[in-house]
């Protein structure tokens, strides 16, 4: 068949087309699954898509996800986590939406900037190209230039990652102004790649109003109609609903959307996101995608059996855990639940590994500062506490009071980034006699800046901007607890997102009083511990970003184990 891409890829002013095709791209070699949402946001489209990516990967296919977000920020670094949820950091330092964390956890693999695209990034690229005159005098337009760059990005990822399948999740819902050009790009993609190479999946919502007590499909029908009006015929419709979607409703959806009823699948609410892959498999969603894309020959049954078994072992552990422990996290639940999504997930993974269930108690440390809550009260029913990453002075003194209590009372403590820094401040003040010790983030004039901004150090480690971002190796000190927890590895790698560091000027004084710096990246301190305390560990990194259900992070595993062993366990 004539390859349409050969015509479209021509860089010329004589044609209306603009479709940059990367070198080495072969049409049909990579197949595409595109997931859209209709009716409303908040249905768990990201979770659904990551489960689907996992199921395709389990079949032995190289499945690369791409999340598209319509907003005009170039990445998630400038988004307020209290508004938008956690900023997830990839190993290459890309700051992304928290959905990328879900893909990494589900697929158990590292992603990169090739897996994340925002509207801002697409526009920035087109505008920069325009200034360089790369559009050969053409008037630069949403179609074909913006849509062309989007397809170019997707195809580049396909080539770079040698993907069998690229799974694209279109953020937002059909009908949003913000992602309309992206949806248009997907329509063009299907035309250019050919029908057997692109599978459109539409997630919709089946309402069940309490006053009626039955499922209603009208809103879903209208949502699907919106997608059809964009020139996209779905191959599969995934119906989110509180309860299992009945056959009558599935038939109605089928009738109104030209989708065979077997391709209309029910995705009811689940207790845990980890139960979703099995549910999707029961409706054969993964096999449906394979058959739409004619990928049967590439499926490896053995790989699939092995992967399914590993997953089911994890799910069984998760379901089987009876014993409950309560872990404190400093912060305000209502504000921070999404801001600390990865910390909570990492705790969940470590809990399943240790056969327990973790309950979280949020400790509002500004209440401690104001005297509304005593530290003893706050700590009364917890067997371990995490002070997670954070910025600024809000609640910092209260956190320091908590850390002191945990240190003095032998209660397990895990300090993450800011929690590591404040542990050093607390120790310097209380044990080393540096009464006014602080981080210069909160007191720029402190006499004892044990945590400071170290531009010189940052240059040595080769960092660009003023934030240390992404994965860095740390060399561990033999014989330490951290070294032991990481399976006696000499070098480990965790991700970072911070400005300040432990100040080398004070390290010796701190060490003399008993702190052990168990890991370093060059001269920068990465880990601290405090023997003989049963578990007092801090890290400048964010180990939660690398924790996965099938490979929980060792620091979290050790922390949960120590918490289980705590004498205060009732
Ligand atoms: N505010 C601290 C810093 O910038 C810690 C940041 C964090 O916890 N991610 O260094």
PDB file of N, CA and C and ligand atoms in Angstrom, residues 340 387-392 416-421 439 441-442 451-453 458 466-468 496-501 539-542 544-545, ligand 1:
ATOM      1  N   UNK A 340       1.036  14.343  48.925  1.00  0.00           N
ATOM      2  CA  UNK A 340       1.955  13.282  49.352  1.00  0.00           C
ATOM      3  C   UNK A 340       1.521  11.907  48.851  1.00  0.00           C
ATOM      4  N   UNK A 387       8.334  12.725  58.605  1.00  0.00           N
ATOM      5  CA  UNK A 387       8.247  14.133  58.230  1.00  0.00           C
ATOM      6  C   UNK A 387       8.642  14.179  56.760  1.00  0.00           C
ATOM      7  N   UNK A 388       7.661  14.429  55.891  1.00  0.00           N
ATOM      8  CA  UNK A 388       7.933  14.364  54.452  1.00  0.00           C
ATOM      9  C   UNK A 388       8.517  15.666  53.911  1.00  0.00           C
ATOM     10  N   UNK A 389       8.720  15.709  52.604  1.00  0.00           N
ATOM     11  CA  UNK A 389       9.254  16.898  51.956  1.00  0.00           C
ATOM     12  C   UNK A 389       8.370  18.101  52.178  1.00  0.00           C
ATOM     13  N   UNK A 390       8.963  19.277  52.155  1.00  0.00           N
ATOM     14  CA  UNK A 390       8.179  20.481  52.336  1.00  0.00           C
ATOM     15  C   UNK A 390       9.018  21.710  52.100  1.00  0.00           C
ATOM     16  N   UNK A 391       8.355  22.829  52.060  1.00  0.00           N
ATOM     17  CA  UNK A 391       9.049  24.096  51.810  1.00  0.00           C
ATOM     18  C   UNK A 391       8.552  25.128  52.807  1.00  0.00           C
ATOM     19  N   UNK A 392       9.468  25.967  53.317  1.00  0.00           N
ATOM     20  CA  UNK A 392       9.077  27.111  54.126  1.00  0.00           C
ATOM     21  C   UNK A 392       8.851  26.819  55.595  1.00  0.00           C
ATOM     22  N   UNK A 416      12.201  12.693  55.262  1.00  0.00           N
ATOM     23  CA  UNK A 416      12.349  12.720  53.803  1.00  0.00           C
ATOM     24  C   UNK A 416      12.632  14.135  53.342  1.00  0.00           C
ATOM     25  N   UNK A 417      13.801  14.364  52.859  1.00  0.00           N
ATOM     26  CA  UNK A 417      14.187  15.662  52.318  1.00  0.00           C
ATOM     27  C   UNK A 417      14.094  16.743  53.401  1.00  0.00           C
ATOM     28  N   UNK A 418      12.965  17.474  53.484  1.00  0.00           N
ATOM     29  CA  UNK A 418      12.826  18.469  54.536  1.00  0.00           C
ATOM     30  C   UNK A 418      12.909  17.797  55.907  1.00  0.00           C
ATOM     31  N   UNK A 419      12.383  16.592  56.003  1.00  0.00           N
ATOM     32  CA  UNK A 419      12.426  15.831  57.258  1.00  0.00           C
ATOM     33  C   UNK A 419      13.849  15.455  57.648  1.00  0.00           C
ATOM     34  N   UNK A 420      14.695  15.247  56.665  1.00  0.00           N
ATOM     35  CA  UNK A 420      16.124  14.995  56.902  1.00  0.00           C
ATOM     36  C   UNK A 420      16.767  16.282  57.406  1.00  0.00           C
ATOM     37  N   UNK A 421      16.469  17.388  56.732  1.00  0.00           N
ATOM     38  CA  UNK A 421      17.087  18.671  57.084  1.00  0.00           C
ATOM     39  C   UNK A 421      16.692  19.104  58.494  1.00  0.00           C
ATOM     40  N   UNK A 439      17.855  26.045  59.274  1.00  0.00           N
ATOM     41  CA  UNK A 439      18.113  26.037  57.834  1.00  0.00           C
ATOM     42  C   UNK A 439      17.993  27.492  57.372  1.00  0.00           C
ATOM     43  N   UNK A 441      16.786  28.515  54.864  1.00  0.00           N
ATOM     44  CA  UNK A 441      15.476  28.692  54.216  1.00  0.00           C
ATOM     45  C   UNK A 441      14.533  29.421  55.179  1.00  0.00           C
ATOM     46  N   UNK A 442      14.636  29.090  56.483  1.00  0.00           N
ATOM     47  CA  UNK A 442      13.732  29.690  57.462  1.00  0.00           C
ATOM     48  C   UNK A 442      14.368  30.827  58.261  1.00  0.00           C
ATOM     49  N   UNK A 451      21.836  23.740  57.657  1.00  0.00           N
ATOM     50  CA  UNK A 451      21.306  23.474  56.308  1.00  0.00           C
ATOM     51  C   UNK A 451      21.391  24.796  55.552  1.00  0.00           C
ATOM     52  N   UNK A 452      22.010  24.753  54.402  1.00  0.00           N
ATOM     53  CA  UNK A 452      22.271  26.015  53.700  1.00  0.00           C
ATOM     54  C   UNK A 452      22.182  25.799  52.186  1.00  0.00           C
ATOM     55  N   UNK A 453      22.055  26.894  51.488  1.00  0.00           N
ATOM     56  CA  UNK A 453      22.089  26.841  50.020  1.00  0.00           C
ATOM     57  C   UNK A 453      23.552  26.870  49.596  1.00  0.00           C
ATOM     58  N   UNK A 458      26.749  22.747  44.315  1.00  0.00           N
ATOM     59  CA  UNK A 458      25.846  22.385  43.225  1.00  0.00           C
ATOM     60  C   UNK A 458      26.582  22.405  41.893  1.00  0.00           C
ATOM     61  N   UNK A 466      18.556  26.237  40.113  1.00  0.00           N
ATOM     62  CA  UNK A 466      18.843  26.291  41.548  1.00  0.00           C
ATOM     63  C   UNK A 466      18.177  25.166  42.326  1.00  0.00           C
ATOM     64  N   UNK A 467      17.539  24.252  41.629  1.00  0.00           N
ATOM     65  CA  UNK A 467      16.944  23.084  42.312  1.00  0.00           C
ATOM     66  C   UNK A 467      17.740  21.861  41.922  1.00  0.00           C
ATOM     67  N   UNK A 468      17.969  21.010  42.894  1.00  0.00           N
ATOM     68  CA  UNK A 468      18.601  19.744  42.552  1.00  0.00           C
ATOM     69  C   UNK A 468      17.457  18.789  42.210  1.00  0.00           C
ATOM     70  N   UNK A 496      15.652  13.490  43.589  1.00  0.00           N
ATOM     71  CA  UNK A 496      15.745  14.692  44.420  1.00  0.00           C
ATOM     72  C   UNK A 496      14.865  15.809  43.891  1.00  0.00           C
ATOM     73  N   UNK A 497      14.475  16.689  44.824  1.00  0.00           N
ATOM     74  CA  UNK A 497      13.808  17.933  44.422  1.00  0.00           C
ATOM     75  C   UNK A 497      13.939  18.925  45.579  1.00  0.00           C
ATOM     76  N   UNK A 498      15.051  19.604  45.616  1.00  0.00           N
ATOM     77  CA  UNK A 498      15.286  20.535  46.729  1.00  0.00           C
ATOM     78  C   UNK A 498      16.375  21.541  46.382  1.00  0.00           C
ATOM     79  N   UNK A 499      16.486  22.566  47.220  1.00  0.00           N
ATOM     80  CA  UNK A 499      17.511  23.594  47.022  1.00  0.00           C
ATOM     81  C   UNK A 499      18.626  23.500  48.045  1.00  0.00           C
ATOM     82  N   UNK A 500      18.255  23.182  49.279  1.00  0.00           N
ATOM     83  CA  UNK A 500      19.219  23.288  50.381  1.00  0.00           C
ATOM     84  C   UNK A 500      19.898  21.947  50.647  1.00  0.00           C
ATOM     85  N   UNK A 501      21.070  22.035  51.307  1.00  0.00           N
ATOM     86  CA  UNK A 501      21.883  20.836  51.583  1.00  0.00           C
ATOM     87  C   UNK A 501      22.435  20.934  53.004  1.00  0.00           C
ATOM     88  N   UNK A 539      16.852  11.060  54.844  1.00  0.00           N
ATOM     89  CA  UNK A 539      17.502  11.114  53.531  1.00  0.00           C
ATOM     90  C   UNK A 539      17.149  12.420  52.822  1.00  0.00           C
ATOM     91  N   UNK A 540      18.152  12.971  52.171  1.00  0.00           N
ATOM     92  CA  UNK A 540      17.960  14.199  51.409  1.00  0.00           C
ATOM     93  C   UNK A 540      17.114  13.932  50.148  1.00  0.00           C
ATOM     94  N   UNK A 541      16.940  12.660  49.832  1.00  0.00           N
ATOM     95  CA  UNK A 541      16.218  12.305  48.606  1.00  0.00           C
ATOM     96  C   UNK A 541      14.724  12.048  48.885  1.00  0.00           C
ATOM     97  N   UNK A 542      14.031  11.639  47.840  1.00  0.00           N
ATOM     98  CA  UNK A 542      12.616  11.252  47.971  1.00  0.00           C
ATOM     99  C   UNK A 542      12.487   9.783  47.558  1.00  0.00           C
ATOM    100  N   UNK A 544      10.316   7.708  48.003  1.00  0.00           N
ATOM    101  CA  UNK A 544       8.958   7.289  47.615  1.00  0.00           C
ATOM    102  C   UNK A 544       8.773   7.264  46.105  1.00  0.00           C
ATOM    103  N   UNK A 545       9.570   8.071  45.376  1.00  0.00           N
ATOM    104  CA  UNK A 545       9.392   8.116  43.922  1.00  0.00           C
ATOM    105  C   UNK A 545       9.855   6.827  43.238  1.00  0.00           C
TER     106      UNK A 545
HETATM  107  N1  LIG B   1      12.648  23.058  51.390  1.00  0.00           N
HETATM  108  C1  LIG B   1      13.755  22.172  51.323  1.00  0.00           C
HETATM  109  C2  LIG B   1      14.714  22.520  50.200  1.00  0.00           C
HETATM  110  O1  LIG B   1      14.364  23.236  49.305  1.00  0.00           O
HETATM  111  C3  LIG B   1      13.288  20.733  51.200  1.00  0.00           C
HETATM  112  C4  LIG B   1      12.597  20.464  49.906  1.00  0.00           C
HETATM  113  C5  LIG B   1      11.851  19.143  49.913  1.00  0.00           C
HETATM  114  O2  LIG B   1      11.531  18.613  50.964  1.00  0.00           O
HETATM  115  N2  LIG B   1      11.552  18.631  48.763  1.00  0.00           N
HETATM  116  O3  LIG B   1      15.841  22.087  50.203  1.00  0.00           O
END
